[in-house]
CSV table of C-alpha atoms in Angstrom, one decimal:
chain,number,residue,atom,x,y,z
D,1372,MET,CA,0.0,0.0,0.0
D,1373,LYS,CA,1.3,3.4,-0.9
D,1374,PHE,CA,0.3,6.6,0.9
D,1375,ASN,CA,0.2,9.8,-1.0
D,1376,THR,CA,0.1,12.4,1.7
D,1377,THR,CA,-0.4,16.1,0.8
D,1378,THR,CA,0.0,18.7,3.5
D,1379,GLU,CA,-1.3,22.2,3.2
D,1380,THR,CA,-0.7,25.1,5.4
D,1381,VAL,CA,-3.9,27.0,6.1
D,1382,GLN,CA,-3.4,30.7,6.7
D,1383,THR,CA,-5.2,32.1,9.6
D,1384,ALA,CA,-5.7,35.6,11.0
D,1385,THR,CA,-6.7,36.9,14.3
D,1386,ILE,CA,-8.1,40.4,14.9
D,1387,ALA,CA,-8.7,41.8,18.4
D,1388,LEU,CA,-11.3,44.5,18.8
D,1389,ASP,CA,-12.1,46.7,21.8
D,1390,GLY,CA,-14.5,49.5,22.7
D,1391,ARG,CA,-17.5,49.7,20.5
D,1392,LEU,CA,-18.5,47.9,17.3
D,1393,ASP,CA,-21.3,49.9,15.9
D,1394,ALA,CA,-22.6,51.8,12.9
D,1395,VAL,CA,-19.7,54.3,13.2
D,1396,ASN,CA,-16.8,51.9,12.9
D,1397,SER,CA,-18.3,48.8,11.4
D,1398,PRO,CA,-17.4,50.0,7.8
D,1399,ALA,CA,-13.7,50.1,8.9
D,1400,LEU,CA,-14.0,46.5,10.2
D,1401,ARG,CA,-15.6,45.4,6.9
D,1402,GLU,CA,-12.7,47.1,5.1
D,1403,GLU,CA,-10.1,45.3,7.2
D,1404,LEU,CA,-11.8,42.0,6.9
D,1405,ALA,CA,-12.2,42.4,3.1
D,1406,LYS,CA,-8.4,43.1,2.9
D,1407,ILE,CA,-7.6,39.9,4.8
D,1408,MET,CA,-10.1,37.7,2.9
D,1409,GLY,CA,-8.9,39.3,-0.4
D,1410,SER,CA,-5.4,38.0,0.4
D,1411,GLY,CA,-6.8,34.5,0.5
D,1412,VAL,CA,-7.2,34.1,4.3
D,1413,HIS,CA,-10.6,32.6,5.2
D,1414,GLU,CA,-9.9,31.1,8.7
D,1415,ILE,CA,-10.3,34.2,10.8
D,1416,THR,CA,-10.7,34.6,14.5
D,1417,LEU,CA,-12.2,37.8,15.9
D,1418,ASP,CA,-11.4,38.4,19.5
D,1419,LEU,CA,-14.4,40.4,20.8
D,1420,SER,CA,-13.5,39.8,24.5
D,1421,GLU,CA,-12.8,43.5,25.1
D,1422,LEU,CA,-15.8,44.9,23.3
D,1423,GLU,CA,-18.2,46.9,25.4
D,1424,PHE,CA,-21.0,47.4,22.9
D,1425,VAL,CA,-22.2,45.8,19.7
D,1426,ASP,CA,-25.1,47.0,17.6
D,1427,SER,CA,-26.9,45.5,14.5
D,1428,ALA,CA,-24.5,47.3,12.1
D,1429,GLY,CA,-21.6,45.6,13.9
D,1430,LEU,CA,-23.3,42.3,13.8
D,1431,ALA,CA,-24.0,42.7,10.1
D,1432,ALA,CA,-20.3,43.2,9.4
D,1433,LEU,CA,-19.6,39.9,11.2
D,1434,VAL,CA,-22.3,38.1,9.4
D,1435,SER,CA,-21.0,39.3,6.0
D,1436,ALA,CA,-17.5,38.1,6.9
D,1437,MET,CA,-18.7,34.7,8.2
D,1438,LYS,CA,-20.6,34.1,4.9
D,1439,THR,CA,-17.6,35.0,2.8
D,1440,CYS,CA,-15.3,32.8,4.9
D,1441,ARG,CA,-17.7,29.8,4.7
D,1442,GLN,CA,-18.3,30.2,1.0
D,1443,ASN,CA,-14.5,29.9,0.6
D,1444,GLY,CA,-14.2,26.8,2.8
D,1445,GLY,CA,-13.1,28.6,5.9
D,1446,ASP,CA,-14.9,30.1,8.9
D,1447,LEU,CA,-15.1,33.1,11.2
D,1448,GLU,CA,-14.6,32.2,14.8
D,1449,LEU,CA,-15.6,34.6,17.5
D,1450,ILE,CA,-14.1,35.0,21.0
D,1451,ARG,CA,-17.1,36.0,23.2
D,1452,PRO,CA,-17.3,39.5,24.6
D,1453,ARG,CA,-16.8,39.4,28.3
D,1454,SER,CA,-19.5,42.1,28.6
D,1455,ASP,CA,-22.9,40.6,28.7
D,1456,ALA,CA,-24.3,43.8,27.3
D,1457,ALA,CA,-22.0,43.4,24.2
D,1458,TYR,CA,-23.0,39.8,23.8
D,1459,ARG,CA,-26.7,40.6,24.1
D,1460,VAL,CA,-27.2,41.4,20.4
D,1461,PHE,CA,-26.0,37.9,19.5
D,1462,GLU,CA,-28.6,36.4,21.8
D,1463,LEU,CA,-31.5,38.6,20.7
D,1464,THR,CA,-30.8,37.8,17.0
D,1465,LYS,CA,-30.1,34.2,17.7
D,1466,PHE,CA,-26.7,34.5,16.1
D,1467,ASP,CA,-25.2,33.0,19.2
D,1468,SER,CA,-26.1,29.6,17.6
D,1469,VAL,CA,-25.0,30.6,14.1
D,1470,PHE,CA,-21.4,31.8,14.8
D,1471,LYS,CA,-18.7,29.5,16.2
D,1472,ILE,CA,-18.1,31.2,19.5
D,1473,ARG,CA,-15.7,30.4,22.3
D,1474,SER,CA,-15.0,32.0,25.6
D,1475,ALA,CA,-11.8,33.9,26.2
D,1476,SER,CA,-9.1,31.7,27.8
I,233,MET,CA,-38.6,64.4,32.6
I,234,TYR,CA,-35.1,64.1,31.2
I,235,GLU,CA,-34.2,65.7,27.9
I,236,LEU,CA,-31.4,65.4,25.4
I,237,THR,CA,-31.0,66.7,21.8
I,238,LEU,CA,-28.4,65.3,19.5
I,239,ASP,CA,-27.3,66.1,15.9
I,240,ALA,CA,-28.5,63.3,13.6
I,241,ASP,CA,-25.0,62.0,13.3
I,242,LEU,CA,-23.8,58.4,14.1
I,243,GLU,CA,-20.9,59.6,16.2
I,244,GLU,CA,-23.2,61.9,18.3
I,245,LEU,CA,-25.4,58.9,19.2
I,246,ARG,CA,-22.5,57.6,21.3
I,247,LYS,CA,-23.5,60.3,23.8
I,248,LEU,CA,-26.7,58.3,24.6
I,249,ALA,CA,-24.9,55.9,26.9
I,250,ASP,CA,-23.8,58.6,29.3
I,251,TRP,CA,-27.2,60.3,29.4
I,252,LEU,CA,-28.8,56.9,30.2
I,253,ARG,CA,-26.3,56.3,32.9
I,254,LEU,CA,-27.2,59.7,34.4
I,255,LEU,CA,-30.9,59.1,34.5
I,256,LEU,CA,-30.6,55.5,35.7
I,257,SER,CA,-28.3,56.6,38.5
I,258,GLU,CA,-31.1,58.8,39.8
I,259,ASP,CA,-33.6,55.9,39.7
I,260,PRO,CA,-33.9,54.6,43.3
I,261,SER,CA,-35.0,51.2,42.0
I,262,VAL,CA,-31.8,50.6,40.0
I,263,THR,CA,-29.0,48.9,41.9
I,264,ASP,CA,-26.7,48.1,39.0
I,265,VAL,CA,-26.7,51.0,36.5
I,266,GLU,CA,-24.4,49.2,34.0
I,267,ALA,CA,-26.6,46.2,33.9
I,268,GLU,CA,-29.6,48.3,33.2
I,269,VAL,CA,-28.1,50.7,30.7
I,270,GLY,CA,-27.1,48.0,28.2
I,271,GLY,CA,-30.5,47.0,26.9
I,272,MET,CA,-31.9,50.5,26.9
I,273,GLU,CA,-28.9,51.9,25.0
I,274,LEU,CA,-29.1,49.1,22.4
I,275,ALA,CA,-32.8,49.6,21.7
I,276,ILE,CA,-32.7,53.4,21.6
I,277,HIS,CA,-29.4,53.4,19.7
I,278,GLU,CA,-30.9,51.1,17.0
I,279,LEU,CA,-33.9,53.3,16.6
I,280,ALA,CA,-31.8,56.5,16.4
I,281,VAL,CA,-29.4,54.9,13.8
I,282,ASN,CA,-32.5,54.1,11.7
I,283,ILE,CA,-33.6,57.7,11.9
I,284,VAL,CA,-30.1,58.9,10.9
I,285,VAL,CA,-29.6,56.4,8.1
I,286,HIS,CA,-33.1,55.8,6.7
I,287,GLY,CA,-34.9,59.0,7.8
I,288,TYR,CA,-32.4,61.8,7.4
I,289,LYS,CA,-30.3,59.7,5.0
I,290,ARG,CA,-27.2,61.1,6.8
I,291,SER,CA,-28.2,64.7,5.9
I,292,PRO,CA,-28.2,67.3,8.8
I,293,GLY,CA,-30.9,67.2,11.3
I,294,SER,CA,-31.5,66.5,15.0
I,295,ILE,CA,-33.1,64.0,17.3
I,296,ARG,CA,-34.7,64.9,20.6
I,297,PHE,CA,-34.9,62.4,23.4
I,298,GLU,CA,-37.2,62.6,26.3
I,299,ALA,CA,-37.3,60.2,29.2
I,300,THR,CA,-39.9,59.8,32.0
I,301,ARG,CA,-39.9,57.4,34.9
I,302,HIS,CA,-43.4,56.0,35.6
I,303,ALA,CA,-44.4,53.8,38.4
I,304,ASP,CA,-43.2,50.6,36.7
I,305,ALA,CA,-41.7,51.7,33.4
I,306,TRP,CA,-39.3,54.1,31.7
I,307,ASP,CA,-40.9,55.9,28.8
I,308,PHE,CA,-38.7,57.3,26.0
I,309,VAL,CA,-40.0,59.6,23.3
I,310,LEU,CA,-37.8,60.3,20.3
I,311,THR,CA,-38.8,63.3,18.1
I,312,ASP,CA,-37.3,64.1,14.7
I,313,THR,CA,-38.2,65.9,11.5
I,314,ALA,CA,-36.7,63.5,9.0
I,315,PRO,CA,-38.8,62.5,6.0
I,316,ALA,CA,-41.2,59.7,6.9
I,317,PHE,CA,-39.9,56.1,6.4
I,318,GLN,CA,-41.8,53.0,7.1
I,319,GLN,CA,-40.1,51.2,10.0
I,320,ASP,CA,-42.0,48.0,9.2
I,321,LEU,CA,-40.4,47.8,5.8
I,322,VAL,CA,-37.1,47.2,7.3
I,323,ALA,CA,-36.7,43.5,6.7
I,324,GLU,CA,-36.8,41.0,9.6
I,325,PRO,CA,-34.7,38.0,9.3
I,326,ASP,CA,-35.8,34.4,8.8
I,327,GLU,CA,-32.3,33.1,7.9
I,328,PRO,CA,-28.8,34.5,8.4
I,329,GLN,CA,-28.7,37.8,6.5
I,330,GLU,CA,-26.9,41.0,7.0
I,331,HIS,CA,-29.6,43.6,7.6
I,332,GLY,CA,-33.0,44.0,9.2
I,333,TYR,CA,-32.1,43.2,12.8
I,334,GLY,CA,-32.7,46.7,14.4
I,335,LEU,CA,-36.4,46.4,14.8
I,336,MET,CA,-36.2,42.8,15.9
I,337,ILE,CA,-33.9,43.9,18.7
I,338,ILE,CA,-36.0,46.9,19.7
I,339,ARG,CA,-39.2,44.8,19.9
I,340,GLN,CA,-37.5,42.3,22.1
I,341,LEU,CA,-36.1,44.9,24.5
I,342,THR,CA,-39.2,47.0,24.9
I,343,ARG,CA,-42.7,46.6,26.4
I,344,ASP,CA,-44.2,48.9,23.8
I,345,PHE,CA,-42.9,50.5,20.6
I,346,SER,CA,-44.8,52.8,18.4
I,347,THR,CA,-44.3,55.6,15.8
I,348,THR,CA,-46.6,58.3,14.7
I,349,ARG,CA,-46.1,61.3,12.4
I,350,ILE,CA,-47.7,64.6,13.1
I,351,ASP,CA,-47.1,67.8,11.1
I,352,ASN,CA,-43.9,66.6,9.5
I,353,THR,CA,-42.6,65.3,12.9
I,354,ASN,CA,-41.9,61.7,13.7
I,355,ILE,CA,-42.7,60.8,17.3
I,356,THR,CA,-41.5,57.4,18.4
I,357,ARG,CA,-42.2,56.0,21.8
I,358,LEU,CA,-40.4,53.1,23.5
I,359,THR,CA,-41.4,51.8,26.9
I,360,PHE,CA,-39.2,49.6,29.0
I,361,ASP,CA,-40.2,47.6,32.0
I,362,ALA,CA,-38.8,48.9,35.3
I,363,ALA,CA,-38.9,47.8,38.9
I,364,PRO,CA,-41.9,49.3,40.7
I,365,LEU,CA,-41.1,52.4,42.6
I,366,ALA,CA,-42.1,52.7,46.2
I,367,ALA,CA,-45.0,55.1,46.6
I,368,SER,CA,-42.9,57.6,48.5
I,369,THR,CA,-40.2,57.7,45.8
I,370,SER,CA,-42.5,57.8,42.8
I,371,ALA,CA,-40.6,59.9,40.3
I,372,GLU,CA,-43.2,60.5,37.7
I,373,GLY,CA,-42.4,63.7,36.0
I,374,ALA,CA,-39.3,64.2,38.1
I,375,SER,CA,-36.2,65.7,36.5
C-alpha cells in the first residue's frame, strides 16, 4: 500500500477589537476583513472579548465576513465578549447559535 | 422628565450611553446601572441609527430624546423631522442575513414600541419595564 500524503498550510488571521463595534466603525472593520479575505485568508478569529457594545450594524459586518469565509471553505470564529451587554445582540438575534463562538481563555 | 437633543450623526449617538447612565443613576430602584443601561442603550441606539440612516439619509438634522420614569416603566420619546420612512419595511430575518435586525432587537427589549407622524414630525415611543417604585419615591415627572 502506498500513501500519497499532501500537506497544506492554512493561513489564519486573528483580529482583536475593543471598545464599540457599531454603525460608526463597522465600515472600517468590513474594510479590514475584506483586505484579509482578499489575500486568501478565510480562517479568521475575531477576538471580541474586550468589546463593550455591539449593535446590529456591527453584527452585520460579522455576518458578512462569516458568509464569505464559509463560501471559501473557511470560517469566522468569535471569542465571546466578556461584557454581557455586548453579547446581548448575538442572543437577541439568535446569532449565538450561528457563529462559532468560544470564551476567552 | 429628562431631555437630550443630539445632531443626527452616528458619532453623536454615542453620547446616549452617558445620558442613560445619568438618569438611571437617579432611579432609586436601580442597583446596577451598568446592567440596566445596556438593553436600553441598544434599543434606543438602534432606533436612532434608523432615523439617521433611513430617515435623514445622513443629511443634517437632529433627534430629541425625552425620558420619563413612571411607576413601573421608563418611557422614552424620540422626536425628529426626517422624511417619513416605514419602520416596518425594514426586513426581519428568517435566515442568516446581514440587515434588518434593528427592529427585531427593539421589539424584544421594549414593552411597547410605536411611531406616529404629526405635522412633519416623527414621534417614536419606547417603553421599558422597570422595577416598581415605592409610593414615597415615585418619580413620575421628576427631573
